[in-house]
Amino acid sequence: MKTTLKTNITVNDICEGFMYNESEGKGLFGLSGKLTIQPEYQRNYIYADGKKDVAVIKSILRGYPLGLIYFNKVGSDKFEVLDGQQRITSFGRYVTNKFAVKDENGMEQYFNGIAKDKQEKILETKILIYECEGRESEIKEWFKTINIAGVPLNDQELLNAVYSGPFVTLGKEEFSNSQNANIHKWRAYIKGSANRQEFLERALDWVSKGNIGDYMSQHRNDTNIKELKNYFNSVIEWVNSIFKEVEKEMCGLEWGRLYETYKNTSYDLKKVSGQVRTLYADPYIKNRRGIFEYILGGGKSPKLLDVRVFGEATKQSVYAEQTEKAKGKSVSNCPLCAVGHDANKSKIWKLEEMEADHVSAWSKGGTTDKNNCQMLCKTHNRAKGNR
Ligand SMILES: [Zn+2]
């Protein structure tokens, strides 16, 4: 890879013909059309948060260095931004009056509202630019190893860079386009930001059963994303049809895995909706996120719900009562040992050798309070739990 350091390119040069696509959140072109600001393997513009973009402008006004920017030379007079896209898009948007920055008096000022000398200071600021020339693979490999100041690329952004091509382009169009009306609906089930490729990541994760990199490599040159889209929609439609009410705990669950496991099971939808309401109202359930998988699995794994356990005070008091009674009758303080025929029939267990058990199981409506608590020796408690 060949690199040349350029020291005479100004903010003004780069902003010549600056174009920004508001709907896709992308800086497009600059440098009189010679520069592509956001090549496909770049992430979307994420500095538009009123902090990072403002910091770029304040740095320029204070004369602080903006850091190195890397261009990839792709033709005799054509360049792509390899690193620095966020900074370039920030000053490009500022100079074209897309956002305001507070001045020393705390007043929001757009570029066209600030003093001429300040405007000139910004426009005349020189940017340090490395022009790189090399094979695509070489440049992408290198791109993988650099992290843009402050916000490192996440896994999916890296994969998009490594496997850039028509498939990634289409995937981003569908899953990281904030103008896509479906994003709002998907947000109920998927955590993260579409802009940071987390929806695309989920879609790929589901269709590939967790092998995102392999899948992207196999489909890299595909000119359609049918399978990806269909599979994703099937999962969402499936969840949607089984659980009519959207609960906030649904967001970020492993819906792809649940779909694979339960897609062929039939459900009584009325019953399901009743179960959801009952479980949501149950004060003993600590993990509400487990409710959906618990219902899908036919209520066989209460572990998913992390049902509240008996407190220490309850255990001690039940232990004391049980032990006193048992001693009076010369039988074991474990009620199950006491009715047995082995050597433990009259054994008095220590507190730490026993465990608390729901007399009437939680799943059958038993409560987690003293009246429904009995102490069993560990062997008996575990045997009961496994039934
Ligand atoms: Zn026992």
Coordinates of C-alpha atoms and ligand atoms in Angstrom, one line a residue:
M1 CA 0.0 0.0 0.0
K2 CA 1.4 3.4 -1.0
T3 CA 0.6 6.5 1.1
T4 CA 1.1 10.2 0.4
L5 CA 0.5 12.9 3.0
K6 CA -1.4 15.9 1.9
T7 CA -1.3 19.0 4.0
N8 CA -2.9 21.7 1.8
I9 CA -6.5 20.5 1.5
T10 CA -8.9 22.8 3.4
V11 CA -12.3 22.3 5.0
N12 CA -13.5 24.6 2.1
D13 CA -12.1 22.3 -0.5
I14 CA -13.7 19.2 1.0
C15 CA -17.0 21.0 1.4
E16 CA -17.1 22.0 -2.2
G17 CA -20.2 20.2 -3.5
F18 CA -20.8 18.6 -0.2
M19 CA -23.9 16.5 -0.3
Y20 CA -25.7 14.8 2.6
N21 CA -28.5 12.3 2.4
E22 CA -30.8 13.0 5.3
S23 CA -33.0 9.9 4.9
E24 CA -30.1 7.5 4.8
G25 CA -28.0 9.4 7.3
K26 CA -25.0 9.4 4.9
G27 CA -22.5 12.0 3.8
L28 CA -22.3 11.5 0.1
F29 CA -19.8 13.6 -1.9
G30 CA -17.3 16.4 -1.5
L31 CA -14.1 17.8 -3.0
S32 CA -16.0 19.0 -6.1
G33 CA -17.4 15.6 -6.8
K34 CA -14.0 13.8 -6.6
L35 CA -14.6 12.4 -3.1
T36 CA -17.0 9.7 -2.1
I37 CA -17.6 10.3 1.6
Q38 CA -19.4 7.2 2.4
P39 CA -18.3 4.1 0.5
E40 CA -20.4 1.0 1.0
Y41 CA -18.1 -0.5 3.6
Q42 CA -18.4 2.5 5.9
R43 CA -20.8 2.8 8.7
N44 CA -23.7 5.3 8.7
Y45 CA -23.2 8.8 10.1
I46 CA -23.5 8.5 13.8
Y47 CA -22.1 11.8 15.0
A48 CA -25.4 13.7 14.6
D49 CA -26.1 13.6 18.3
G50 CA -25.5 17.3 19.2
K51 CA -22.3 16.3 21.0
K52 CA -19.8 14.6 18.7
D53 CA -20.7 16.7 15.7
V54 CA -20.5 19.9 17.9
A55 CA -17.2 18.8 19.3
V56 CA -15.7 18.6 15.8
I57 CA -16.7 22.2 15.1
K58 CA -15.5 23.4 18.5
S59 CA -12.2 21.7 17.9
I60 CA -11.8 23.5 14.5
L61 CA -12.7 26.9 16.1
R62 CA -10.2 26.4 18.8
G63 CA -7.5 25.4 16.4
Y64 CA -7.2 21.9 17.8
P65 CA -6.1 19.2 15.3
L66 CA -8.8 17.1 13.9
G67 CA -6.5 14.1 13.5
L68 CA -5.5 12.3 10.4
I69 CA -7.9 11.5 7.7
Y70 CA -7.4 8.7 5.2
F71 CA -8.5 8.7 1.6
N72 CA -8.4 5.7 -0.6
K73 CA -7.3 6.6 -4.1
V74 CA -9.7 4.7 -6.4
G75 CA -9.1 6.5 -9.8
S76 CA -6.8 9.1 -11.3
D77 CA -8.6 11.9 -9.5
K78 CA -11.2 9.9 -7.5
F79 CA -11.1 9.2 -3.8
E80 CA -13.1 7.5 -1.1
V81 CA -12.9 8.3 2.6
L82 CA -11.3 5.4 4.4
D83 CA -11.2 6.9 7.8
G84 CA -12.6 10.3 8.8
Q85 CA -16.1 10.1 7.3
Q86 CA -17.7 11.1 10.6
R87 CA -15.5 14.2 11.0
I88 CA -15.9 15.2 7.4
T89 CA -19.7 14.8 7.5
S90 CA -19.8 16.8 10.7
F91 CA -18.1 19.9 9.3
G92 CA -19.8 19.4 5.9
R93 CA -23.2 19.5 7.6
Y94 CA -22.2 22.4 9.7
V95 CA -21.0 24.5 6.8
T96 CA -24.2 23.7 5.0
N97 CA -26.3 24.9 8.0
K98 CA -27.6 21.5 9.0
F99 CA -27.0 22.0 12.7
A100 CA -26.2 24.8 15.1
V101 CA -23.4 25.2 17.7
K102 CA -23.7 27.3 20.9
D103 CA -21.5 30.3 20.9
E104 CA -19.7 31.8 24.0
N105 CA -23.0 33.4 25.1
G106 CA -24.9 30.1 24.9
M107 CA -26.8 31.1 21.8
E108 CA -27.3 28.4 19.1
Q109 CA -25.7 29.6 15.9
Y110 CA -25.8 28.2 12.5
F111 CA -22.8 28.6 10.2
N112 CA -24.4 31.4 8.2
G113 CA -25.1 33.3 11.5
I114 CA -21.6 33.4 12.9
A115 CA -19.1 36.2 12.3
K116 CA -17.3 36.3 8.9
D117 CA -13.8 35.8 10.5
K118 CA -15.1 32.7 12.3
Q119 CA -16.5 31.3 9.0
E120 CA -13.2 31.9 7.3
K121 CA -11.3 30.3 10.1
I122 CA -13.3 27.1 9.7
L123 CA -13.2 27.1 5.9
E124 CA -9.5 27.8 5.8
T125 CA -8.6 25.1 8.3
K126 CA -6.2 22.6 6.7
I127 CA -6.8 18.9 7.2
L128 CA -4.1 16.3 7.3
I129 CA -4.9 13.7 4.7
Y130 CA -3.2 10.5 3.9
E131 CA -3.9 9.3 0.4
C132 CA -3.6 5.5 0.2
E133 CA -3.3 3.4 -2.9
G134 CA -3.5 -0.4 -2.8
R135 CA -5.4 -3.5 -3.6
E136 CA -9.0 -3.6 -2.3
S137 CA -8.3 -6.5 0.0
E138 CA -5.2 -4.9 1.4
I139 CA -7.1 -1.7 2.1
K140 CA -10.1 -3.5 3.7
E141 CA -7.8 -5.6 5.8
W142 CA -6.2 -2.4 7.0
F143 CA -9.5 -0.7 7.5
K144 CA -10.5 -3.6 9.8
T145 CA -7.6 -2.8 12.1
I146 CA -8.2 0.9 12.5
N147 CA -10.8 2.3 14.9
I148 CA -12.3 5.6 14.2
A149 CA -11.6 8.0 17.0
G150 CA -14.0 7.5 20.0
V151 CA -16.5 5.0 18.5
P152 CA -15.0 1.7 17.6
L153 CA -16.7 -0.3 14.8
N154 CA -18.9 -3.0 16.2
D155 CA -18.9 -6.6 15.0
Q156 CA -21.5 -6.1 12.3
E157 CA -20.0 -2.9 11.0
L158 CA -16.7 -4.8 10.6
L159 CA -18.4 -7.7 8.9
N160 CA -20.1 -5.2 6.5
A161 CA -16.7 -3.8 5.6
V162 CA -15.1 -7.2 5.1
Y163 CA -18.0 -8.7 3.0
S164 CA -19.0 -5.5 1.3
G165 CA -20.8 -6.0 -2.0
P166 CA -24.4 -6.1 -3.4
F167 CA -25.7 -8.3 -0.7
V168 CA -24.6 -6.0 2.1
T169 CA -25.9 -3.0 0.2
L170 CA -29.4 -4.6 -0.1
G171 CA -29.3 -5.8 3.5
K172 CA -28.5 -2.3 4.7
E173 CA -31.2 -0.8 2.6
E174 CA -33.7 -3.0 4.3
F175 CA -32.5 -3.3 7.8
S176 CA -30.5 -0.2 8.6
N177 CA -32.7 2.4 6.8
S178 CA -34.3 4.5 9.5
Q179 CA -36.9 5.6 6.9
N180 CA -38.2 2.0 6.7
A181 CA -41.6 2.1 8.5
N182 CA -41.1 -1.5 9.7
I183 CA -38.2 -0.5 11.9
H184 CA -40.7 0.9 14.4
K185 CA -42.5 -2.5 14.6
W186 CA -39.3 -4.5 14.8
R187 CA -38.1 -2.4 17.6
A188 CA -40.6 -4.2 19.9
Y189 CA -38.6 -7.4 19.5
I190 CA -35.0 -6.3 18.6
K191 CA -32.7 -4.3 20.8
G192 CA -30.2 -1.8 19.5
S193 CA -30.0 0.7 16.7
A194 CA -30.7 0.1 13.1
N195 CA -28.1 2.7 12.2
R196 CA -25.4 0.7 14.0
Q197 CA -26.5 -2.4 12.0
E198 CA -28.0 -4.2 14.9
F199 CA -31.2 -5.1 13.1
L200 CA -29.3 -6.4 10.1
E201 CA -27.1 -8.4 12.6
R202 CA -30.2 -10.0 14.1
A203 CA -31.7 -10.8 10.8
L204 CA -28.4 -12.5 9.7
D205 CA -28.0 -14.2 13.0
W206 CA -31.5 -15.8 12.7
V207 CA -31.3 -16.9 9.1
S208 CA -27.7 -18.3 9.6
K209 CA -28.4 -19.9 13.0
G210 CA -25.6 -17.9 14.5
N211 CA -23.1 -18.2 11.7
I212 CA -23.2 -14.7 10.4
G213 CA -19.7 -14.5 8.9
D214 CA -20.1 -17.7 6.9
Y215 CA -23.5 -16.7 5.7
M216 CA -22.3 -13.3 4.5
S217 CA -19.3 -14.8 2.8
Q218 CA -21.6 -17.4 0.9
H219 CA -24.1 -14.7 -0.2
R220 CA -21.6 -11.9 -0.7
N221 CA -22.3 -11.5 -4.4
D222 CA -26.1 -12.2 -4.3
T223 CA -28.2 -9.6 -5.9
N224 CA -31.2 -10.3 -3.8
I225 CA -31.8 -10.8 0.0
K226 CA -35.0 -12.8 -0.4
E227 CA -34.0 -15.6 2.0
L228 CA -32.8 -13.2 4.6
K229 CA -35.9 -11.1 4.4
N230 CA -38.4 -14.0 4.3
Y231 CA -36.8 -15.7 7.3
F232 CA -36.7 -12.5 9.3
N233 CA -40.4 -11.8 8.5
S234 CA -41.4 -15.3 9.3
V235 CA -39.9 -15.0 12.8
I236 CA -41.5 -11.6 13.5
E237 CA -44.9 -12.8 12.1
W238 CA -44.7 -15.9 14.2
V239 CA -44.1 -14.0 17.5
N240 CA -46.7 -11.5 16.5
S241 CA -49.3 -14.2 16.0
I242 CA -48.7 -16.0 19.2
F243 CA -48.3 -13.1 21.5
K244 CA -50.8 -10.5 20.5
E245 CA -49.8 -8.0 23.2
V246 CA -46.4 -6.4 22.9
E247 CA -44.7 -6.3 26.3
K248 CA -41.5 -4.5 26.9
E249 CA -39.7 -7.6 28.1
M250 CA -40.1 -9.1 24.6
C251 CA -37.4 -6.8 23.3
G252 CA -34.1 -8.6 22.7
L253 CA -35.2 -12.1 23.4
E254 CA -33.7 -14.9 21.3
W255 CA -36.7 -15.1 18.9
G256 CA -34.8 -16.8 16.2
R257 CA -34.0 -19.8 18.5
L258 CA -37.5 -19.9 19.9
Y259 CA -38.9 -19.8 16.4
E260 CA -36.8 -22.8 15.4
T261 CA -37.7 -24.7 18.5
Y262 CA -41.4 -24.1 18.6
K263 CA -42.6 -23.1 15.1
N264 CA -44.3 -26.4 14.6
T265 CA -46.1 -26.4 17.9
S266 CA -49.7 -25.3 17.9
Y267 CA -51.1 -23.0 20.6
D268 CA -54.4 -22.1 21.9
L269 CA -54.0 -18.3 21.5
K270 CA -56.7 -17.4 24.0
K271 CA -55.0 -19.6 26.6
V272 CA -51.6 -18.1 25.8
S273 CA -52.9 -14.6 26.3
G274 CA -54.5 -15.6 29.6
Q275 CA -51.2 -17.2 30.7
V276 CA -49.3 -14.1 29.9
R277 CA -51.6 -12.0 32.0
T278 CA -51.6 -14.4 34.9
L279 CA -47.8 -14.7 34.9
Y280 CA -47.3 -10.9 34.6
A281 CA -49.5 -10.5 37.7
D282 CA -47.6 -13.1 39.7
P283 CA -45.5 -11.3 42.3
Y284 CA -43.3 -14.4 42.8
I285 CA -41.8 -14.2 39.3
K286 CA -38.5 -12.4 39.2
N287 CA -37.7 -12.9 35.6
R288 CA -40.5 -11.7 33.4
R289 CA -38.3 -12.0 30.3
G290 CA -38.6 -15.8 30.8
I291 CA -42.4 -15.8 30.6
F292 CA -42.6 -16.2 26.8
E293 CA -40.2 -19.1 26.5
Y294 CA -41.9 -20.7 29.6
I295 CA -45.3 -20.5 27.8
L296 CA -44.0 -21.7 24.5
G297 CA -42.4 -24.7 26.2
G298 CA -45.7 -25.7 27.8
G299 CA -45.0 -24.5 31.3
K300 CA -42.4 -27.2 31.9
S301 CA -39.5 -25.1 33.0
P302 CA -40.3 -22.8 35.9
K303 CA -36.5 -22.2 36.1
L304 CA -36.9 -19.7 33.3
L305 CA -39.1 -17.5 35.5
D306 CA -36.6 -17.4 38.5
V307 CA -39.4 -17.8 41.0
R308 CA -38.7 -16.1 44.3
V309 CA -37.3 -18.4 46.9
F310 CA -37.9 -18.5 50.6
G311 CA -36.0 -16.0 52.7
E312 CA -33.4 -16.9 55.4
A313 CA -35.7 -15.8 58.2
T314 CA -38.6 -18.0 56.9
K315 CA -36.3 -21.0 56.6
Q316 CA -34.9 -20.6 60.1
S317 CA -38.3 -20.2 61.7
V318 CA -39.8 -23.2 59.9
Y319 CA -36.6 -25.2 60.7
A320 CA -37.0 -24.4 64.4
E321 CA -40.6 -25.4 64.6
Q322 CA -40.2 -28.6 62.6
T323 CA -37.1 -29.7 64.6
E324 CA -38.8 -29.1 68.0
K325 CA -41.9 -31.2 67.0
A326 CA -39.7 -33.9 65.5
K327 CA -37.6 -34.2 68.7
G328 CA -40.8 -34.5 70.7
K329 CA -41.8 -37.5 68.6
S330 CA -38.3 -38.9 68.3
V331 CA -38.4 -38.9 64.5
S332 CA -36.4 -37.1 61.9
N333 CA -36.9 -33.4 61.3
C334 CA -37.2 -34.1 57.6
P335 CA -40.8 -35.2 57.2
L336 CA -39.9 -37.5 54.3
C337 CA -37.1 -39.2 56.2
A338 CA -39.4 -39.6 59.2
V339 CA -41.9 -41.7 57.2
G340 CA -39.1 -43.8 55.7
H341 CA -37.5 -47.0 56.9
D342 CA -33.8 -46.4 56.7
A343 CA -31.3 -45.2 59.2
N344 CA -32.3 -41.6 58.7
K345 CA -35.8 -42.3 60.1
S346 CA -34.9 -40.5 63.3
K347 CA -32.0 -38.3 62.2
I348 CA -32.1 -34.6 63.2
W349 CA -30.5 -32.7 60.3
K350 CA -28.7 -29.4 60.8
L351 CA -30.2 -26.3 59.2
E352 CA -27.4 -26.2 56.6
E353 CA -28.2 -29.8 55.6
M354 CA -31.7 -28.9 54.7
E355 CA -33.4 -27.0 51.9
A356 CA -36.7 -25.1 51.7
D357 CA -39.5 -26.6 49.7
H358 CA -42.9 -25.4 48.5
V359 CA -45.5 -27.8 50.0
S360 CA -47.8 -26.9 47.3
A361 CA -45.8 -26.2 44.1
W362 CA -45.5 -22.7 42.8
S363 CA -46.7 -23.8 39.4
K364 CA -49.9 -25.1 41.1
G365 CA -50.5 -21.8 42.8
G366 CA -48.5 -22.4 45.9
T367 CA -47.2 -19.2 47.5
T368 CA -43.7 -18.4 48.7
D369 CA -44.5 -17.7 52.3
K370 CA -44.1 -19.5 55.7
N371 CA -47.4 -21.3 55.5
N372 CA -46.3 -23.1 52.3
C373 CA -42.7 -23.8 53.4
Q374 CA -41.3 -27.0 54.7
M375 CA -37.7 -28.0 55.3
L376 CA -36.5 -31.2 53.6
C377 CA -33.1 -32.9 53.8
K378 CA -31.2 -32.1 50.6
T379 CA -31.6 -35.6 49.2
H380 CA -35.4 -35.5 49.5
N381 CA -35.7 -32.0 48.3
R382 CA -33.7 -32.7 45.2
A383 CA -35.7 -35.9 44.5
K384 CA -38.9 -34.0 44.8
G385 CA -37.6 -31.2 42.5
N386 CA -36.8 -33.7 39.8
R387 CA -40.2 -35.3 39.8
Ligands
ZN1 ZN -35.2 -36.6 54.2

